[in-house]
PDB file of C-alpha atoms in Angstrom:
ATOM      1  CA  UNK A  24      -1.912 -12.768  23.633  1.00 42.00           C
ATOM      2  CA  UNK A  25       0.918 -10.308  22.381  1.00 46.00           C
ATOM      3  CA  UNK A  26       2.262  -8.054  24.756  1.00 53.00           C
ATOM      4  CA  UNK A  27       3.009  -5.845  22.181  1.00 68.00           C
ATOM      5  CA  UNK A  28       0.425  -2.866  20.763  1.00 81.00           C
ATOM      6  CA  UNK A  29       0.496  -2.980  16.716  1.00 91.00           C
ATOM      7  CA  UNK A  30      -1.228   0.025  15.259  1.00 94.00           C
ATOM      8  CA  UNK A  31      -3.218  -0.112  11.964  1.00 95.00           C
ATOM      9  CA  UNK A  32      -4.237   3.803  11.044  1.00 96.00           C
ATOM     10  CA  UNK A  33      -7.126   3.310   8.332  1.00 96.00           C
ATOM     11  CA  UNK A  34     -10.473   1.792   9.219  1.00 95.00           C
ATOM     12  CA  UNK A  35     -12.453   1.827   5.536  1.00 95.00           C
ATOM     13  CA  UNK A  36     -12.581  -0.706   3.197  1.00 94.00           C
ATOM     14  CA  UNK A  37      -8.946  -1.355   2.584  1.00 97.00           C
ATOM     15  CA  UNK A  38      -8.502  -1.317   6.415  1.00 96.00           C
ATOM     16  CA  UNK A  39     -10.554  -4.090   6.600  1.00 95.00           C
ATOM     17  CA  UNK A  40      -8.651  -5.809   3.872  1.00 97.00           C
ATOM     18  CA  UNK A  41      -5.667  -5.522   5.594  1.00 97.00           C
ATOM     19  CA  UNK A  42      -6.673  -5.812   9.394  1.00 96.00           C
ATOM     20  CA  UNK A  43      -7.775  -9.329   7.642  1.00 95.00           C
ATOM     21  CA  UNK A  44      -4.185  -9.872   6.308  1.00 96.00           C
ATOM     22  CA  UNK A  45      -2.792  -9.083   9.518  1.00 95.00           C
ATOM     23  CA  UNK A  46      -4.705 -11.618  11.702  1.00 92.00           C
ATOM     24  CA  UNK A  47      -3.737 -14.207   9.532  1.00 92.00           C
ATOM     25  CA  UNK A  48      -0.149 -13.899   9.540  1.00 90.00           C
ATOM     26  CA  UNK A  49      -0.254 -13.007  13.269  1.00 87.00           C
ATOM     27  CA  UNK A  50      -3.450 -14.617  14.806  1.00 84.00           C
ATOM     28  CA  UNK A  51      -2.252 -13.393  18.456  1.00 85.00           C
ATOM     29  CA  UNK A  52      -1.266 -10.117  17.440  1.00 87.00           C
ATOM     30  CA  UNK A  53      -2.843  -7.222  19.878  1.00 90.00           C
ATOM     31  CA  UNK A  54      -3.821  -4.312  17.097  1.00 93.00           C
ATOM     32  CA  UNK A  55      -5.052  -0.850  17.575  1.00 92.00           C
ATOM     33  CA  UNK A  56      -6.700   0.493  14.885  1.00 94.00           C
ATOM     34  CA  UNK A  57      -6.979   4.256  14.410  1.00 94.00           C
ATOM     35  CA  UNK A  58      -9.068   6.635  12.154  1.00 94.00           C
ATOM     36  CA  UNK A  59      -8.714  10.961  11.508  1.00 92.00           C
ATOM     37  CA  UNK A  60     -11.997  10.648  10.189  1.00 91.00           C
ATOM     38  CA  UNK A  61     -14.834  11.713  12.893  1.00 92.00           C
ATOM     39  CA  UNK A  62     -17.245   9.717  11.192  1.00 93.00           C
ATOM     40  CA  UNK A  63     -15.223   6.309  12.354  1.00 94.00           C
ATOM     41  CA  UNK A  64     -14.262   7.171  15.369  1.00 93.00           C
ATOM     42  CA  UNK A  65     -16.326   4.576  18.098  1.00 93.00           C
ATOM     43  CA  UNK A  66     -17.015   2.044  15.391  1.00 92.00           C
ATOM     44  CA  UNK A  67     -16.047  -0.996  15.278  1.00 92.00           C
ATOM     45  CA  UNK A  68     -14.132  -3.025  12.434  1.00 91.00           C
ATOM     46  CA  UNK A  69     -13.701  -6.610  12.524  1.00 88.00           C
ATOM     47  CA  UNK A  70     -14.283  -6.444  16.443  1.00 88.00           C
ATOM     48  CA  UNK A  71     -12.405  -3.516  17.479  1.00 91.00           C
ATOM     49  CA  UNK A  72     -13.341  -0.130  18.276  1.00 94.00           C
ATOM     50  CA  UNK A  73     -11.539   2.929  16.060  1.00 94.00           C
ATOM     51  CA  UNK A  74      -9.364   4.887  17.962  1.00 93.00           C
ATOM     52  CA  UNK A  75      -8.836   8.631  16.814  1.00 92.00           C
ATOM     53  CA  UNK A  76      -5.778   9.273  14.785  1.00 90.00           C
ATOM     54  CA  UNK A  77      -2.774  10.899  16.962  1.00 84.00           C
ATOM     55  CA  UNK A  78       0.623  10.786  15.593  1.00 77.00           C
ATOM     56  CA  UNK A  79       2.043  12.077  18.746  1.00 74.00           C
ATOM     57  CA  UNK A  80       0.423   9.625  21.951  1.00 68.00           C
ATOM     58  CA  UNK A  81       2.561   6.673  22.646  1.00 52.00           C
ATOM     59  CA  UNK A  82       3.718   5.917  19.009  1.00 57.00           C
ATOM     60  CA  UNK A  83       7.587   5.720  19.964  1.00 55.00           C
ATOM     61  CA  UNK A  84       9.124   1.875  19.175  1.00 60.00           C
ATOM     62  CA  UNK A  85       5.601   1.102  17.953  1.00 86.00           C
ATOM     63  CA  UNK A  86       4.941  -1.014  15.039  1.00 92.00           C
ATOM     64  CA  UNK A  87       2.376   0.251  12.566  1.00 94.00           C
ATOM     65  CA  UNK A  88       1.229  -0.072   9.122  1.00 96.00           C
ATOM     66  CA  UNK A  89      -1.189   2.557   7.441  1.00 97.00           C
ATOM     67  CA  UNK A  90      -4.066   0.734   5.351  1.00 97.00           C
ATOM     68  CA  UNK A  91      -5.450   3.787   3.241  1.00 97.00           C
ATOM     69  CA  UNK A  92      -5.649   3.434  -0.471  1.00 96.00           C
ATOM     70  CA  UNK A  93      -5.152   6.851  -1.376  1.00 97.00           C
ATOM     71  CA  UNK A  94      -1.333   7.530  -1.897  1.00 98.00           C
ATOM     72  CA  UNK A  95      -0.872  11.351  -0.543  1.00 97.00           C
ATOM     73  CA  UNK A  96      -2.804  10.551   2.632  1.00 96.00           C
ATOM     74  CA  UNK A  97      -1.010   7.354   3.339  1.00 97.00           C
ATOM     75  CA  UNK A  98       2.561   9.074   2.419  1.00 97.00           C
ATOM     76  CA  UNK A  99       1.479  12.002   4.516  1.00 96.00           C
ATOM     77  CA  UNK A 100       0.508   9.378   7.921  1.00 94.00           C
ATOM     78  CA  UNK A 101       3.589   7.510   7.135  1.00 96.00           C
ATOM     79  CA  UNK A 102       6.247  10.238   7.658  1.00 95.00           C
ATOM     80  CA  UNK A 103       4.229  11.295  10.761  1.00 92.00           C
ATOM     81  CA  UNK A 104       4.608   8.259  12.283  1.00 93.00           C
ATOM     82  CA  UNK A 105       8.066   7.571  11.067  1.00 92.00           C
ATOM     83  CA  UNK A 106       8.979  10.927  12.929  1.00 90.00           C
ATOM     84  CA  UNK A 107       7.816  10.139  15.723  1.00 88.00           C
ATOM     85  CA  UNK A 108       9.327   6.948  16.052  1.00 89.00           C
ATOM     86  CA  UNK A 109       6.902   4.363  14.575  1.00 90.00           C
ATOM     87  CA  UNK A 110       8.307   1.267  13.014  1.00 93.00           C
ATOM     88  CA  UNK A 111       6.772   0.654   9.803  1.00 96.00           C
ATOM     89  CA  UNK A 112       5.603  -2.605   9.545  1.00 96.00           C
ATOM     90  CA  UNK A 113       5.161  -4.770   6.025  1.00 97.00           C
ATOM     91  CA  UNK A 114       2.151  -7.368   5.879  1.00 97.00           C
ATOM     92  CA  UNK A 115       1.735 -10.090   3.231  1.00 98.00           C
ATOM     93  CA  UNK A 116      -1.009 -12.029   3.037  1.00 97.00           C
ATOM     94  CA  UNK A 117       0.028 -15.825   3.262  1.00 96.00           C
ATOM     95  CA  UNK A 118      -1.577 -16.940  -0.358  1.00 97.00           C
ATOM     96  CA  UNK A 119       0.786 -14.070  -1.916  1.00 98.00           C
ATOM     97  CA  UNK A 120       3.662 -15.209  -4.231  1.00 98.00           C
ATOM     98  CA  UNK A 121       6.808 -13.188  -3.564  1.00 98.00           C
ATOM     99  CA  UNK A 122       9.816 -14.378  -5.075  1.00 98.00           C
ATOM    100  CA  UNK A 123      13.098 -14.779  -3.149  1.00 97.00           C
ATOM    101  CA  UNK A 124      15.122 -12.286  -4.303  1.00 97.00           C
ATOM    102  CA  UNK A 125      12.798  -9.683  -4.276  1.00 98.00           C
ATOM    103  CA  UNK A 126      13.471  -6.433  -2.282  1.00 98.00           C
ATOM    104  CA  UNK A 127      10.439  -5.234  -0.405  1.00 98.00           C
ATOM    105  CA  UNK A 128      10.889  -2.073   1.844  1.00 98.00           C
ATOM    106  CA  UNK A 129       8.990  -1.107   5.304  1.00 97.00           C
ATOM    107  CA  UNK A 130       5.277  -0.565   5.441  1.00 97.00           C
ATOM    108  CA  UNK A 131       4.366  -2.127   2.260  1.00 98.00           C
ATOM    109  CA  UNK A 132       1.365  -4.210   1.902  1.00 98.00           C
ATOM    110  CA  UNK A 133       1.187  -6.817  -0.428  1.00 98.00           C
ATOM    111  CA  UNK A 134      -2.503  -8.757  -0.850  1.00 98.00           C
ATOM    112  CA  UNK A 135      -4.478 -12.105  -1.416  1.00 98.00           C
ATOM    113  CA  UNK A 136      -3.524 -13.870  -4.511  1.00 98.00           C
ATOM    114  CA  UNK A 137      -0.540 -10.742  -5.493  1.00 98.00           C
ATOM    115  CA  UNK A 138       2.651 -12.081  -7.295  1.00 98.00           C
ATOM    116  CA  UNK A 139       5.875 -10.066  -7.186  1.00 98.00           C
ATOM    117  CA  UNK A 140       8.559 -11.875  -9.538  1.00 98.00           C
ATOM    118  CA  UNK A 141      12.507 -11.874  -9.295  1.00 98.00           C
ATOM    119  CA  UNK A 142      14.912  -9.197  -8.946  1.00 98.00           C
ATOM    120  CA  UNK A 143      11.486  -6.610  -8.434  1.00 98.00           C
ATOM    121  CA  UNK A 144      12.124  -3.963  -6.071  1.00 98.00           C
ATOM    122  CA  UNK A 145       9.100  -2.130  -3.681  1.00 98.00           C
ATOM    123  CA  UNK A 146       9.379   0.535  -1.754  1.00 98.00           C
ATOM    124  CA  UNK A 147       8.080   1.795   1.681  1.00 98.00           C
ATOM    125  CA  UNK A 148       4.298   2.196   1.942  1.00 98.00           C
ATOM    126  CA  UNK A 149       2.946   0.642  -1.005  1.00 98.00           C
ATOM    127  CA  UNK A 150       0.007  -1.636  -1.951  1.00 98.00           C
ATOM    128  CA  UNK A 151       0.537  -4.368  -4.232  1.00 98.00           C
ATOM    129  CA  UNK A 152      -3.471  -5.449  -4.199  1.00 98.00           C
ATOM    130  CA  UNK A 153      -5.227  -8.096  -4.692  1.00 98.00           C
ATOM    131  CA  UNK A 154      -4.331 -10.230  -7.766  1.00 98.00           C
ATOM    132  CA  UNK A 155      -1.742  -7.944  -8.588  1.00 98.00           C
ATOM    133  CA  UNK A 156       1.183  -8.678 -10.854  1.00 98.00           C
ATOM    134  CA  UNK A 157       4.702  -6.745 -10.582  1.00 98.00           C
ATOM    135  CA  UNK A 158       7.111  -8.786 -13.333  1.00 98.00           C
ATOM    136  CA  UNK A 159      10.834  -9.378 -13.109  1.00 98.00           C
ATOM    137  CA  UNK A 160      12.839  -6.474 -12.355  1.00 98.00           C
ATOM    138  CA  UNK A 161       9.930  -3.909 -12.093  1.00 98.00           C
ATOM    139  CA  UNK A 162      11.075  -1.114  -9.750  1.00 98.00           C
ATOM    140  CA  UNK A 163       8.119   0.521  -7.588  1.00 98.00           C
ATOM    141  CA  UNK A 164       8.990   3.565  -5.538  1.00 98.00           C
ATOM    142  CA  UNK A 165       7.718   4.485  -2.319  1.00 98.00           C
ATOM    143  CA  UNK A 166       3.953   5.328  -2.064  1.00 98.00           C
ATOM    144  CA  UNK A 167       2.487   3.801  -4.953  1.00 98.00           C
ATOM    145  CA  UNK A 168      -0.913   1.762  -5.044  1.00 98.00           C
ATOM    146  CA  UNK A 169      -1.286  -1.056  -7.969  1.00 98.00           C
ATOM    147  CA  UNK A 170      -4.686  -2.187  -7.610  1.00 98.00           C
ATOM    148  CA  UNK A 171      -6.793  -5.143  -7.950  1.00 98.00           C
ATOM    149  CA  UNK A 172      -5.316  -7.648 -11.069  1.00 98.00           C
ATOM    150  CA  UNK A 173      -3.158  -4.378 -12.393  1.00 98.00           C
ATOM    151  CA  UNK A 174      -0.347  -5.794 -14.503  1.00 98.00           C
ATOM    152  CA  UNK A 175       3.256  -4.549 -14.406  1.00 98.00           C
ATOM    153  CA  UNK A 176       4.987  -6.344 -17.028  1.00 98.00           C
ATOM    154  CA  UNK A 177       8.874  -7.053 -17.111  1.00 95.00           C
ATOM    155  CA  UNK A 178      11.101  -3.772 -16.160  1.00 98.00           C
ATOM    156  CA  UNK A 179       8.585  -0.870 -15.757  1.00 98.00           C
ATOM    157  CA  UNK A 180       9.395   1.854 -13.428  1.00 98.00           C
ATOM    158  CA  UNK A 181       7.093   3.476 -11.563  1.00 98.00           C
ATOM    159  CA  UNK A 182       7.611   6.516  -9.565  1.00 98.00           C
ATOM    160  CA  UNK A 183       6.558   8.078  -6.483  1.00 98.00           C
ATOM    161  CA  UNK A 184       2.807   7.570  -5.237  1.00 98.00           C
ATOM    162  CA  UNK A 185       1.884   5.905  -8.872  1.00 98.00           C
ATOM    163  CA  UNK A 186      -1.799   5.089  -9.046  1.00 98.00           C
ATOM    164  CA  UNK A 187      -2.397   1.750 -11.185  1.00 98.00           C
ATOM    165  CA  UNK A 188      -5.802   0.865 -11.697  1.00 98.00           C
ATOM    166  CA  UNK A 189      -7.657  -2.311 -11.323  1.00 98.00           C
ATOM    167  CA  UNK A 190      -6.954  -4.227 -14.191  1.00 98.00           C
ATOM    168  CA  UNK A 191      -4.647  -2.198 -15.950  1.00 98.00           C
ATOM    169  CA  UNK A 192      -1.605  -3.619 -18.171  1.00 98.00           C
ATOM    170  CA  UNK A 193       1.623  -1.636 -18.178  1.00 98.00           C
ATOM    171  CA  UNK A 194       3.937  -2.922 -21.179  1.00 98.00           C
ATOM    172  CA  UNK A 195       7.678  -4.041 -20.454  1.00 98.00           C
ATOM    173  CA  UNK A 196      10.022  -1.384 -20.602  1.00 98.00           C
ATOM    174  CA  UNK A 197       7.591   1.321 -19.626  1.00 98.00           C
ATOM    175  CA  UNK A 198       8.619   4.353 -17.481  1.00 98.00           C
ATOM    176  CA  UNK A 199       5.517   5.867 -15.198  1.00 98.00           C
ATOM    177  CA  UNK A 200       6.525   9.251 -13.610  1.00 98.00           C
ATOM    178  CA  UNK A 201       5.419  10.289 -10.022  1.00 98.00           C
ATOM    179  CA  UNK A 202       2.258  11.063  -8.775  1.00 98.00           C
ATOM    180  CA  UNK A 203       0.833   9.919 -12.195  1.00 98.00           C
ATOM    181  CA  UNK A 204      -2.591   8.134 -12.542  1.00 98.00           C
ATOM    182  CA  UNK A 205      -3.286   5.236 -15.026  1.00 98.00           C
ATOM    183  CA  UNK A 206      -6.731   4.664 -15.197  1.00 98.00           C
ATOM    184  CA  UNK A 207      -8.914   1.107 -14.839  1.00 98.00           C
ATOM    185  CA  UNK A 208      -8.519  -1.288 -17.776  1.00 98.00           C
ATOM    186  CA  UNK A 209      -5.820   1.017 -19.282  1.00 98.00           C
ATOM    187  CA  UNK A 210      -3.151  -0.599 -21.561  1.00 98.00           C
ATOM    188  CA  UNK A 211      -0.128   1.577 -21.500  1.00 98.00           C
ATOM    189  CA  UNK A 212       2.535   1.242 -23.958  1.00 98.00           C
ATOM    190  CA  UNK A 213       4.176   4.684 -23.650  1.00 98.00           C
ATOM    191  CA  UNK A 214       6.398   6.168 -20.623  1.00 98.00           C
ATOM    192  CA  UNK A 215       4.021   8.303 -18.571  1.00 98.00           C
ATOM    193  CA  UNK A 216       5.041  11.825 -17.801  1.00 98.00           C
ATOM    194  CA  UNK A 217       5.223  12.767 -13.973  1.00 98.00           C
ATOM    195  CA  UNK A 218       1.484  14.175 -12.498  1.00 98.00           C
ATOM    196  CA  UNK A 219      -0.828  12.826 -15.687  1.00 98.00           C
ATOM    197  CA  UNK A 220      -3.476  10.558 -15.783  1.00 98.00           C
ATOM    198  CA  UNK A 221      -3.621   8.040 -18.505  1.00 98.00           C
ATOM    199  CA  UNK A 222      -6.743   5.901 -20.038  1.00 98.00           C
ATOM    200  CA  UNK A 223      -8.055   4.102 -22.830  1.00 98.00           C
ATOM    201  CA  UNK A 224      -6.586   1.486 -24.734  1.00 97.00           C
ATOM    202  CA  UNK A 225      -3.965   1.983 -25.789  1.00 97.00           C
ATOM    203  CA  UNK A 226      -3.338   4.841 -22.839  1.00 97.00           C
ATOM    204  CA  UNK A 227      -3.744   8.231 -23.700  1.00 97.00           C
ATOM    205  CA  UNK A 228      -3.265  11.431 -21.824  1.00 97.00           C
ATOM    206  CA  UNK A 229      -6.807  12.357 -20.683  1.00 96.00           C
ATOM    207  CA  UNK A 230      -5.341  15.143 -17.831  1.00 88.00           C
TER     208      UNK A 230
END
């Protein structure tokens, strides 16, 4: 059994997705898992009981990773735990394809059946999720989510806490500003001004 405490701060659906991920890279591995939300507190996911949320109690030199889909909320637990000395912690599940020159920064998850091709970069705290393509030479910063069988096709850019939905093909070439939302299905073949949401295909500005 590890010595060492790993703490997972999410317990919902993508929790579980992740806790998952976790255990089988690191069958052995002795994880905490912790919730802000009272309605998980006490319960139990995958075997072990939710802890309550504390940035603050013993968190120095520990290794976490935060499994919560939404981008603000995970960015927002992130630097919490980063400032009080966490150690962010990247998890990729085994049947991922990551290619070996890729650059993947701290905290980022990347799923079941993903495939992140050369020279791609990812930053800290983001979700590449299940089935999830990210081309050559795509650039993702820090906080974004690409959902379920999203496509990111040769050099697109995506800024800060970008939200990709499931299923959605982003063109090569294409710029996607931060905190932007493209919407499920969406084919986007236009750069994406910061803080919209795009839909439809082809992508159109619908706020």
């Amino acid at each position: 059994m590890s010595i060492e405490r790993y703490l997972l701060v999410g317990a919902g659906g993508h929790g579980r997705v992740v806790l998952d991920a976790l255990q089988s890279c690191e069958p052995q591995i002795n994880v905490c898992v912790a919730d802000e939300s009272d309605s998980r507190i006490g319960k139990r996911l995958q075997g072990l009981t939710v802890e309550r949320f504390d940035p603050t109690v013993n968190r120095t030199a520990q290794r976490f990773h935060v499994s919560i889909g939404r981008n603000d909320v995970r960015a927002r637990m992130f630097e919490e735990l980063k400032a009080c000395g966490g150690l962010p912690s990247t998890i990729i599940h085994p049947s991922a394809t990551i290619a070996r020159d890729v650059a993947i920064a701290d905290g980022t998850f990347v799923a079941a059946r993903a495939i992140i091709a050369p020279a791609a970069t990812v930053g800290e705290g983001v979700i590449v999720n299940h089935g999830a393509i990210v081309d050559h030479e795509c650039e993702i910063r820090s906080h974004c989510h690409v959902a379920p069988a999203a496509t990111l096709a040769g050099n697109v850019r995506l800024g800060l806490r970008v939200f990709i939905g499931a299923g959605a093909n982003i063109l090569p070439g294409i710029t996607i500003g931060d905190d932007a939302t493209i919407g499920a299905g969406a084919v986007v073949t236009v750069d994406v001004p910061p803080g919209t949401t795009y839909a439809g295909v082809p992508a159109r500005k619908i706020r």
